[in-house]
XYZ file of C-alpha atoms in Angstrom:
118
model
C -97.362 48.761 -76.189
C -96.856 46.510 -79.508
C -97.305 49.299 -82.450
C -96.969 48.527 -86.562
C -96.013 50.667 -89.225
C -96.458 50.487 -93.116
C -93.258 52.163 -94.337
C -92.568 53.481 -97.817
C -88.808 54.081 -99.167
C -87.579 55.501 -101.881
C -84.090 54.896 -103.472
C -81.940 56.337 -105.666
C -81.033 52.808 -107.531
C -81.941 49.603 -107.384
C -80.114 48.607 -104.012
C -80.441 44.362 -103.374
C -78.146 45.017 -100.319
C -80.230 47.559 -98.548
C -83.258 45.315 -97.856
C -80.601 43.060 -96.156
C -79.526 45.873 -94.410
C -82.730 46.842 -93.164
C -83.883 43.400 -92.415
C -80.636 42.865 -90.235
C -81.300 45.684 -88.103
C -84.908 45.170 -87.616
C -83.606 41.968 -86.768
C -81.106 43.252 -84.091
C -84.067 45.382 -82.803
C -86.244 42.730 -82.511
C -88.789 43.714 -84.705
C -91.347 41.344 -86.847
C -92.594 42.070 -90.247
C -92.199 41.576 -93.773
C -90.192 43.389 -96.519
C -90.767 43.627 -100.128
C -89.645 45.732 -103.128
C -91.081 47.385 -106.360
C -88.419 46.832 -109.183
C -90.090 49.167 -111.401
C -90.068 52.582 -108.954
C -87.081 52.111 -106.627
C -89.286 51.851 -103.975
C -89.063 49.534 -100.789
C -92.206 48.558 -98.872
C -91.856 47.423 -94.889
C -94.135 45.918 -92.453
C -92.674 46.545 -89.317
C -94.285 45.574 -85.853
C -92.857 46.093 -82.316
C -92.567 48.587 -79.225
C -93.150 52.203 -80.248
C -89.773 53.736 -78.777
C -87.941 50.769 -80.853
C -90.188 51.394 -84.333
C -88.875 55.132 -84.032
C -85.046 54.170 -83.658
C -86.001 52.019 -86.680
C -87.318 54.508 -88.706
C -84.498 56.990 -87.829
C -81.688 54.433 -88.682
C -83.346 53.122 -92.363
C -84.069 56.876 -93.717
C -80.145 57.651 -93.243
C -79.688 54.934 -95.549
C -77.014 52.403 -96.089
C -72.995 52.784 -96.913
C -73.921 51.832 -100.682
C -77.739 53.282 -101.069
C -79.104 56.568 -100.858
C -82.694 57.124 -99.181
C -84.384 60.017 -101.320
C -87.696 59.846 -99.672
C -89.373 58.004 -96.452
C -92.699 57.585 -95.452
C -94.294 55.826 -92.870
C -97.957 55.634 -91.611
C -99.799 53.437 -88.838
C -100.317 49.798 -89.795
C -102.862 47.279 -88.587
C -100.810 44.753 -85.652
C -101.237 41.404 -87.427
C -98.912 39.758 -84.877
C -95.710 38.670 -87.293
C -93.740 36.028 -85.610
C -90.368 36.968 -87.667
C -89.329 39.153 -89.984
C -88.295 38.430 -93.496
C -87.645 39.431 -97.015
C -90.549 38.395 -99.610
C -90.965 38.622 -103.325
C -93.647 41.272 -104.274
C -93.211 40.770 -107.677
C -92.532 37.321 -109.657
C -90.753 36.841 -112.472
C -93.341 36.336 -115.665
C -93.784 32.878 -116.900
C -92.442 32.840 -120.352
C -94.427 29.829 -122.013
C -92.204 27.563 -124.419
C -93.448 26.539 -127.904
C -93.525 23.203 -128.875
C -90.829 23.218 -131.349
C -88.249 25.026 -128.733
C -88.381 22.589 -126.029
C -85.335 21.438 -124.782
C -84.259 17.915 -126.803
C -83.812 14.990 -124.224
C -81.337 12.675 -124.684
C -81.451 9.054 -123.632
C -78.302 6.755 -123.208
C -78.333 2.952 -123.266
C -75.407 1.222 -121.094
C -74.756 -2.326 -121.531
C -72.961 -5.208 -121.663
C -72.442 -6.653 -125.205
C -71.226 -10.289 -126.135
C -72.397 -11.882 -123.338
């Protein structure tokens, strides 16, 4: 039976490689869903879908962490099955957009190439 889980993982420090690690492990186990992070709180959010026994093995595996990242806590709750087709990393917190003042805009240079005297 296909089940879904919403997983919150708290880690000791921001580790970009840990998201990629848990993504690869999920793909190896034929899970689908999404992985995002909350940079300010050192937390990773996962929505995963797959078979029930596979999901339990996945949660046990990621709760151990990786060689470079320590998991402080993990909280898995049943989620809604939305029939995802892939397992991907998504960016939850986009970079803030900085507006550029008119006097700070980069200058553009134009060069003309021509043959003179002909």
